[in-house]
Coordinates of N, CA and C in Angstrom, one line a residue:
M9 N 0.8 -1.2 0.0 CA 0.2 0.2 0.0 C 0.8 1.2 -0.2
E10 N 2.3 1.1 0.7 CA 2.8 2.3 0.7 C 3.5 2.8 -0.7
S11 N 3.9 1.7 -1.3 CA 4.3 2.0 -2.7 C 3.5 2.5 -3.7
L12 N 1.9 2.0 -3.5 CA 0.9 2.8 -4.3 C 1.1 3.9 -4.1
S13 N 0.9 4.5 -2.5 CA 0.8 5.7 -2.1 C 1.6 6.7 -2.7
V14 N 2.9 6.3 -2.6 CA 3.7 7.2 -3.6 C 3.7 7.4 -4.9
A15 N 3.2 6.4 -5.7 CA 2.8 6.2 -7.1 C 1.7 7.3 -7.2
E16 N 0.9 7.2 -6.3 CA -0.4 8.3 -6.5 C -0.2 9.7 -6.0
L17 N 1.0 10.0 -5.6 CA 1.1 11.2 -5.1 C 1.7 12.1 -6.5
G18 N 1.7 11.2 -7.5 CA 2.1 11.9 -8.8 C 0.9 12.6 -9.6
I19 N -0.3 11.6 -9.3 CA -1.6 12.1 -9.7 C -2.0 13.5 -8.8
L20 N -1.9 13.3 -7.5 CA -2.4 14.5 -6.7 C -1.3 15.6 -7.1
N21 N 0.1 15.6 -7.4 CA 1.0 16.8 -7.6 C 0.5 17.2 -9.0
W22 N 0.0 16.4 -9.9 CA -0.4 16.9 -11.3 C -1.7 17.8 -11.1
I23 N -2.7 17.2 -10.3 CA -3.7 18.2 -9.6 C -3.4 19.5 -9.4
Q24 N -2.5 19.5 -8.3 CA -1.9 20.7 -7.8 C -1.4 21.6 -8.8
V25 N -0.6 21.1 -9.9 CA 0.1 21.9 -10.8 C -1.0 22.4 -11.8
H26 N -1.8 21.5 -12.4 CA -2.5 21.7 -13.7 C -3.8 22.4 -13.2
C27 N -4.4 22.1 -11.9 CA -5.8 22.6 -11.8 C -6.3 23.5 -10.6
R28 N -5.2 23.9 -10.0 CA -5.3 24.8 -8.9 C -5.4 26.0 -9.6
S29 N -6.3 26.9 -8.6 CA -6.3 28.3 -9.2 C -6.9 29.1 -7.9
E30 N -7.0 30.5 -7.8 CA -7.4 31.1 -6.7 C -9.2 30.8 -6.8
F31 N -9.7 30.6 -7.8 CA -11.3 30.4 -7.8 C -11.5 29.1 -7.0
W32 N -10.6 28.0 -7.8 CA -11.0 26.8 -7.2 C -10.3 26.5 -5.8
D33 N -9.3 27.3 -5.2 CA -9.1 27.2 -3.8 C -10.0 27.9 -2.8
E34 N -11.0 28.5 -3.5 CA -12.3 29.2 -2.7 C -13.2 28.1 -2.7
V35 N -13.7 27.6 -3.8 CA -14.8 26.6 -4.2 C -14.5 25.4 -3.2
M36 N -13.4 24.6 -3.6 CA -13.2 23.1 -3.2 C -13.2 23.1 -1.7
P37 N -12.6 24.0 -0.7 CA -13.2 24.1 0.9 C -14.4 24.1 1.1
V38 N -15.1 24.7 0.2 CA -16.8 25.0 0.6 C -17.4 23.5 0.0
L39 N -17.0 23.1 -0.9 CA -17.6 21.8 -1.5 C -17.4 20.4 -0.5
T40 N -16.0 20.7 -0.2 CA -15.6 19.6 0.8 C -16.5 19.4 2.1
S41 N -16.8 20.8 2.5 CA -17.5 21.2 3.9 C -18.8 20.8 3.7
L42 N -19.3 20.6 2.6 CA -20.6 20.1 2.3 C -20.7 18.7 2.7
G43 N -19.7 18.1 2.4 CA -19.8 16.6 2.3 C -19.4 16.0 3.9
S44 N -18.9 17.0 4.9 CA -18.4 16.7 6.1 C -19.6 16.2 6.9
G45 N -19.3 15.1 7.3 CA -20.5 14.1 8.2 C -21.5 13.8 7.4
G46 N -21.7 14.1 6.1 CA -22.8 13.8 5.2 C -23.9 14.8 5.4
L47 N -23.3 16.1 5.8 CA -24.3 17.2 6.2 C -25.2 17.4 5.1
V48 N -24.8 17.5 4.1 CA -25.8 18.0 2.9 C -26.7 17.0 2.5
W49 N -26.2 16.0 2.8 CA -27.0 14.7 2.5 C -28.1 14.1 3.3
I50 N -27.4 14.7 4.9 CA -28.6 14.5 5.8 C -29.8 15.5 5.8
I51 N -29.5 16.7 5.3 CA -30.3 17.9 5.2 C -31.5 17.5 4.1
L52 N -30.9 17.2 2.9 CA -31.6 16.9 1.7 C -32.5 15.6 2.0
A53 N -32.0 14.6 2.5 CA -32.8 13.5 3.2 C -34.1 13.7 4.2
L54 N -33.7 14.5 4.9 CA -34.8 15.2 5.9 C -36.1 15.8 5.4
A55 N -35.4 16.6 4.3 CA -36.2 17.7 3.6 C -37.2 16.7 2.5
I56 N -36.8 15.6 1.7 CA -37.4 14.8 1.2 C -38.6 14.1 1.9
L57 N -37.9 13.6 3.1 CA -38.7 12.9 4.3 C -40.1 13.7 4.6
I58 N -39.6 15.0 4.9 CA -40.9 15.6 5.6 C -41.7 16.3 4.4
F59 N -41.1 17.1 3.6 CA -41.9 17.8 2.6 C -42.3 17.1 1.2
Q60 N -41.7 15.9 0.9 CA -41.9 15.4 -0.7 C -43.0 14.5 -0.3
K61 N -44.2 14.5 -0.5 CA -45.3 13.5 -0.5 C -45.3 12.8 -1.6
G62 N -45.1 11.5 -1.2 CA -45.2 10.6 -2.5 C -43.4 9.9 -2.8
K63 N -42.8 10.7 -2.1 CA -41.4 10.5 -2.1 C -40.5 10.4 -0.9
R64 N -41.1 10.3 0.2 CA -40.9 10.2 1.3 C -39.9 8.8 1.7
S65 N -40.4 7.8 0.9 CA -39.5 6.5 1.0 C -38.2 6.9 0.6
T66 N -37.9 7.7 -0.2 CA -36.5 7.9 -0.7 C -35.6 8.9 0.2
G67 N -36.0 9.5 0.9 CA -35.6 10.3 2.2 C -34.9 9.3 2.9
L68 N -36.0 8.5 3.4 CA -35.5 7.4 4.4 C -34.4 6.6 3.9
Q69 N -34.5 6.0 2.6 CA -33.5 5.3 2.0 C -32.2 6.0 2.1
V70 N -32.0 7.1 1.6 CA -30.9 8.1 1.9 C -30.2 7.9 3.2
L71 N -31.0 8.2 4.2 CA -30.7 8.1 5.4 C -30.1 6.5 6.0
I72 N -30.8 5.7 5.5 CA -30.3 4.2 5.6 C -28.8 4.1 5.2
A73 N -28.7 4.5 3.7 CA -27.3 4.6 3.0 C -26.3 5.3 3.7
L74 N -26.7 6.4 4.1 CA -25.6 7.1 5.0 C -25.2 6.5 6.2
L75 N -26.4 5.7 6.9 CA -25.6 5.0 8.2 C -24.9 3.9 7.8
L76 N -25.3 3.1 6.9 CA -24.5 2.1 6.4 C -23.0 2.4 6.0
S77 N -22.9 3.4 5.2 CA -21.8 4.1 5.1 C -20.7 4.5 6.1
L78 N -21.5 5.3 6.9 CA -20.9 5.5 8.4 C -20.3 4.2 8.9
L79 N -21.1 3.3 9.2 CA -20.7 2.1 9.8 C -19.5 1.1 8.9
L80 N -19.7 1.1 7.6 CA -18.6 0.4 6.8 C -17.3 0.9 6.4
C81 N -17.5 2.2 6.0 CA -16.4 3.2 5.8 C -15.6 3.7 6.8
N82 N -16.5 4.6 7.8 CA -15.8 5.2 8.7 C -15.4 4.4 9.8
L83 N -16.2 3.6 10.4 CA -15.8 2.9 11.3 C -15.2 1.5 11.4
F84 N -15.4 0.7 10.1 CA -14.5 -0.6 9.9 C -13.5 -0.3 9.0
L85 N -13.6 0.0 7.6 CA -12.7 0.0 6.8 C -11.6 1.0 7.3
K86 N -11.9 2.3 7.7 CA -10.7 3.1 7.7 C -9.7 2.6 9.0
N87 N -10.5 2.2 10.1 CA -9.9 1.6 11.2 C -9.1 0.3 10.8
A88 N -9.7 -0.6 9.9 CA -9.2 -1.9 9.7 C -7.9 -1.9 8.9
I89 N -7.7 -0.6 7.7 CA -6.7 -0.6 7.0 C -5.8 0.6 7.5
D90 N -6.3 1.7 8.0 CA -5.2 2.4 8.5 C -4.3 3.0 7.8
R91 N -4.7 3.6 6.6 CA -3.8 4.1 5.7 C -3.5 5.8 5.9
V92 N -2.3 6.0 5.7 CA -1.8 7.4 6.0 C -2.3 8.1 5.0
R93 N -2.6 9.6 5.3 CA -3.3 10.7 4.4 C -1.8 10.8 3.5
P94 N -2.0 11.6 2.3 CA -0.9 12.1 1.5 C -0.4 13.2 1.8
F95 N -0.9 14.2 2.5 CA 0.0 15.2 3.1 C 1.0 14.6 4.4
D96 N 0.7 13.2 4.8 CA 1.5 12.7 5.8 C 2.8 12.3 4.9
I97 N 2.7 12.1 3.9 CA 3.8 11.4 3.0 C 4.5 12.8 2.4
N98 N 3.9 13.6 1.9 CA 4.3 15.0 1.2 C 3.9 16.2 2.1
Q99 N 4.7 16.5 3.0 CA 4.8 17.5 4.0 C 4.8 18.9 3.4
M100 N 5.4 18.9 2.2 CA 5.8 20.3 1.3 C 4.5 20.9 1.2
V101 N 3.2 20.2 1.1 CA 2.2 20.7 0.4 C 1.3 21.5 1.4
E102 N 1.0 22.5 1.0 CA 0.2 23.7 1.8 C -1.4 23.4 1.8
L103 N -1.8 23.0 2.7 CA -3.2 22.5 3.1 C -4.2 23.8 3.1
L104 N -5.3 23.7 2.4 CA -6.2 24.8 2.4 C -7.4 24.6 3.6
V105 N -7.3 23.5 4.1 CA -8.4 23.1 5.4 C -7.6 22.6 6.4
A106 N -8.3 22.6 7.4 CA -7.7 21.5 8.7 C -7.4 20.2 8.3
E107 N -6.3 19.7 9.0 CA -5.7 18.1 8.7 C -6.8 17.4 9.4
P108 N -7.5 16.3 8.5 CA -8.4 15.2 9.2 C -7.5 14.3 10.0
Q109 N -8.2 13.7 11.1 CA -7.5 13.0 12.2 C -7.6 11.5 12.0
D110 N -8.5 11.2 10.9 CA -8.4 9.8 10.7 C -7.9 9.4 9.6
A111 N -8.0 8.1 9.3 CA -7.2 7.4 8.2 C -7.8 7.7 6.9
S112 N -7.1 7.3 5.9 CA -7.2 7.8 4.7 C -8.2 7.1 3.8
F113 N -8.0 5.7 4.1 CA -8.7 4.7 3.0 C -10.1 4.1 3.9
P114 N -11.2 4.2 3.0 CA -11.5 5.0 2.0 C -12.2 6.2 2.2
S115 N -12.5 7.1 1.3 CA -12.8 8.5 1.6 C -14.2 8.5 2.0
G116 N -14.5 8.8 3.4 CA -15.6 9.1 4.1 C -16.5 9.8 3.1
H117 N -16.0 11.3 2.7 CA -17.2 12.1 2.2 C -17.6 11.6 0.8
T118 N -16.7 10.8 0.3 CA -17.1 10.1 -0.9 C -18.0 9.2 -1.0
S119 N -17.9 8.3 0.1 CA -18.7 7.1 0.5 C -20.2 7.7 0.5
A120 N -20.2 8.7 1.7 CA -21.6 9.2 1.8 C -22.3 9.8 0.6
S121 N -21.5 10.8 -0.3 CA -22.0 11.3 -1.3 C -22.6 10.2 -2.3
I122 N -21.7 9.4 -2.8 CA -22.2 8.4 -3.6 C -23.4 7.5 -3.2
A123 N -23.4 7.4 -1.8 CA -24.3 6.3 -1.1 C -25.8 7.2 -1.6
A124 N -25.8 8.4 -1.2 CA -27.0 9.2 -1.4 C -27.2 9.4 -2.7
A125 N -26.3 9.9 -3.4 CA -26.6 9.9 -5.0 C -26.9 8.5 -5.6
T126 N -26.4 7.5 -5.1 CA -26.8 6.1 -5.7 C -28.5 5.9 -5.3
V127 N -28.9 6.1 -4.2 CA -30.4 5.9 -3.7 C -31.2 7.0 -4.5
L128 N -30.9 8.1 -4.7 CA -31.5 9.4 -5.7 C -31.7 8.7 -7.2
L129 N -30.6 8.0 -7.7 CA -30.6 7.6 -9.0 C -31.6 6.2 -8.9
L130 N -31.7 5.3 -7.9 CA -32.4 4.3 -8.1 C -33.9 4.6 -7.9
N131 N -34.2 5.6 -7.3 CA -35.7 6.1 -7.0 C -36.0 7.3 -8.1
R132 N -35.1 7.3 -8.9 CA -35.5 8.3 -9.9 C -36.2 9.6 -9.3
W133 N -35.4 9.9 -8.2 CA -35.6 11.4 -7.9 C -35.4 12.6 -8.7
K134 N -36.3 13.7 -8.9 CA -36.3 14.4 -9.9 C -34.9 15.2 -9.8
G135 N -34.1 15.4 -8.7 CA -32.8 16.3 -8.8 C -31.8 15.3 -8.6
R136 N -31.9 14.1 -9.2 CA -30.8 13.2 -9.0 C -29.5 13.3 -9.7
W137 N -29.5 14.3 -11.1 CA -28.5 14.4 -11.5 C -27.5 15.6 -10.9
P138 N -28.4 16.6 -10.7 CA -27.5 17.8 -10.1 C -26.9 17.4 -8.8
A139 N -27.7 16.0 -8.2 CA -27.0 15.6 -6.8 C -25.9 14.8 -7.2
L140 N -25.8 13.9 -8.5 CA -24.8 13.0 -8.5 C -23.6 14.2 -8.9
V141 N -23.8 15.3 -9.6 CA -22.7 16.3 -9.9 C -22.0 16.9 -8.6
L142 N -22.9 17.2 -7.6 CA -22.4 17.5 -6.4 C -21.7 16.6 -6.0
A143 N -22.1 15.2 -5.9 CA -21.4 14.2 -5.3 C -20.0 13.8 -5.7
G144 N -19.8 14.3 -7.3 CA -18.8 13.9 -8.1 C -17.8 15.3 -7.4
G145 N -18.2 16.4 -7.3 CA -17.4 17.7 -6.9 C -16.9 17.4 -5.7
I146 N -17.7 16.8 -4.7 CA -17.3 16.8 -3.3 C -16.2 15.5 -3.3
S147 N -16.4 14.5 -4.1 CA -15.2 13.3 -4.0 C -13.9 14.1 -4.8
F148 N -14.1 14.9 -5.9 CA -12.8 15.5 -6.4 C -12.0 16.3 -5.5
S149 N -13.0 17.1 -4.8 CA -12.4 18.0 -3.9 C -11.3 17.4 -2.8
R150 N -11.5 16.4 -2.3 CA -10.9 15.5 -1.5 C -9.6 15.1 -2.3
M151 N -9.1 15.2 -3.5 CA -7.9 14.9 -3.9 C -7.3 16.3 -4.4
Y152 N -8.2 17.3 -4.7 CA -7.7 18.9 -5.1 C -7.1 19.1 -3.8
L153 N -7.9 19.1 -2.6 CA -7.3 19.6 -1.4 C -6.2 18.6 -0.5
Y154 N -5.6 17.6 -1.0 CA -4.4 16.6 -1.2 C -4.9 15.8 0.3
L155 N -6.0 15.7 0.5 CA -6.6 14.8 1.7 C -6.9 13.3 1.4
H156 N -7.0 13.0 0.2 CA -7.0 11.7 -0.2 C -6.4 11.2 -1.5
F157 N -6.0 10.0 -1.4 CA -5.3 9.5 -2.7 C -6.7 9.0 -3.5
P158 N -5.9 8.8 -4.9 CA -7.1 8.7 -5.9 C -7.8 7.1 -5.5
T159 N -7.2 6.3 -4.8 CA -7.8 4.9 -4.6 C -8.5 5.1 -3.3
D160 N -8.3 6.2 -2.5 CA -9.3 6.3 -1.5 C -10.6 6.8 -1.9
V161 N -10.5 7.6 -2.9 CA -11.7 8.2 -3.5 C -12.7 7.0 -4.4
L162 N -11.9 6.2 -5.0 CA -12.2 5.0 -5.8 C -12.9 4.2 -4.8
G163 N -12.3 3.9 -3.5 CA -12.8 2.9 -2.7 C -14.2 3.6 -1.9
G164 N -14.2 4.8 -2.1 CA -15.3 5.5 -1.5 C -16.4 5.5 -2.4
V165 N -16.1 5.3 -3.7 CA -17.3 5.2 -4.8 C -17.8 3.7 -4.7
V166 N -16.9 2.9 -4.4 CA -17.4 1.5 -4.4 C -18.3 1.3 -2.8
T167 N -17.9 1.6 -2.1 CA -18.3 1.5 -0.8 C -19.9 2.2 -0.7
G168 N -19.7 3.5 -1.2 CA -21.0 4.2 -1.3 C -21.9 3.6 -2.3
A169 N -21.6 3.2 -3.2 CA -22.8 2.7 -4.2 C -23.2 1.4 -3.8
L170 N -22.2 0.5 -3.1 CA -22.7 -0.8 -2.2 C -23.9 -0.5 -1.2
C171 N -23.4 0.6 -0.2 CA -24.5 1.0 0.5 C -25.6 1.8 0.3
G172 N -25.4 2.5 -1.0 CA -27.0 2.9 -1.6 C -28.0 1.7 -2.1
C173 N -27.3 0.8 -2.7 CA -27.8 -0.3 -3.3 C -28.6 -1.2 -2.2
L174 N -27.6 -1.3 -1.3 CA -28.0 -2.2 0.0 C -29.3 -1.5 0.9
A175 N -29.3 -0.1 0.8 CA -30.1 0.7 1.6 C -31.4 0.8 0.8
A176 N -31.6 0.6 -0.5 CA -32.6 0.4 -1.3 C -33.1 -1.0 -1.1
S177 N -32.3 -2.1 -1.2 CA -32.9 -3.3 -1.1 C -33.5 -3.7 0.3
I178 N -32.9 -3.1 1.5 CA -33.3 -2.9 2.7 C -34.7 -2.6 2.7
F179 N -34.9 -1.4 2.1 CA -36.3 -0.8 2.3 C -37.0 -1.4 1.4
Q180 N -37.0 -2.1 0.2 CA -37.6 -2.9 -0.5 C -38.4 -4.0 0.3
K181 N -37.5 -4.9 0.8 CA -37.8 -6.1 1.4 C -38.4 -6.1 2.7
W182 N -37.9 -5.1 3.6 CA -38.4 -5.0 5.2 C -39.3 -3.8 5.5
I183 N -39.0 -2.7 5.0 CA -39.7 -1.6 5.5 C -40.8 -1.3 4.4
S184 N -41.0 -1.4 3.0 CA -41.9 -1.1 2.3 C -43.3 -1.6 2.2
P185 N -43.2 -3.0 2.7 CA -44.7 -3.2 3.0 C -45.4 -2.8 4.2
H186 N -44.7 -2.2 5.2 CA -45.1 -1.4 6.0 C -45.1 0.0 6.0
W187 N -44.7 0.6 5.1 CA -44.7 1.9 4.8 C -45.9 2.6 4.5
P188 N -46.4 3.6 5.1 CA -47.7 4.2 4.9 C -48.1 4.7 3.6
E189 N -47.0 5.2 3.0 CA -47.2 5.7 1.3 C -47.6 4.3 0.6
N190 N -47.2 3.0 1.0 CA -47.4 2.0 -0.1 C -48.6 1.1 0.4
R191 N -49.3 1.4 1.6 CA -50.2 0.6 1.9 C -51.3 0.4 1.1
P192 N -52.1 -0.3 0.6 CA -53.2 -0.5 -0.2 C -54.4 0.3 0.4
T193 N -55.2 0.9 -0.1 CA -56.4 1.5 0.5 C -57.4 0.6 0.5
T194 N -58.4 0.6 1.6 CA -59.4 -0.6 1.6 C -60.7 0.0 1.0
K195 N -61.5 -0.9 0.6 CA -62.7 -0.5 0.0 C -63.4 0.8 0.7
G196 N -63.5 0.3 2.0 CA -63.9 1.4 2.9 C -63.4 2.8 3.1
Q197 N -62.3 2.7 2.8 CA -61.5 4.0 2.8 C -61.7 4.7 1.6
K198 N -62.0 3.8 0.4 CA -62.1 4.7 -1.0 C -63.6 4.9 -0.8
K199 N -64.7 4.5 -0.4 CA -65.8 4.8 -0.2 C -65.7 6.4 0.6
R200 N -65.1 6.4 1.8 CA -65.3 7.6 2.7 C -64.8 8.6 1.6
T201 N -63.6 8.6 1.2 CA -62.9 9.5 0.3 C -63.6 10.2 -0.7
A202 N -64.4 9.3 -1.5 CA -65.2 9.5 -2.4 C -66.4 10.2 -2.2
T203 N -67.0 10.4 -0.7 CA -68.1 10.9 -0.5 C -67.6 12.5 0.0

């Protein structure tokens, strides 16, 4: 893993040389902060759950996906693999944000973002494409800011997609039959609403 990390520094250094600008130096820390703790996705999930009648199950699935991502990515894989951060190897780089204290692999920001975006895609939520673009931006910001190796981000994509699909599957198998919006109306209820 260490030799791979050194090889990947070349990609991060290329980003530093060819992609950095004053504009992106302002934008990327904001983008990355949106993904901190899955904050933007939690807010979006709660908004869907509370306000979008007929799509509330999508909000619940996003919350389940974020919980699964937290357990798999942040609590299990990061601690099990315990990979150093790129700025620990190349200490000459000037960081634009505070140094994270946890391990590098996989990217938790990426995992949470892709988990949420996967659920939104699977449920054909109307804002799914902008959400996917946001998830991609948050993921790229982790490399731009020299906080993650490319394989950390790739690992986050894989774990996030897995958590999103698993959340949708859990909902369909165990929650959907009991979900209020999915319960079939009885004849008596139809008659009462018709009068």
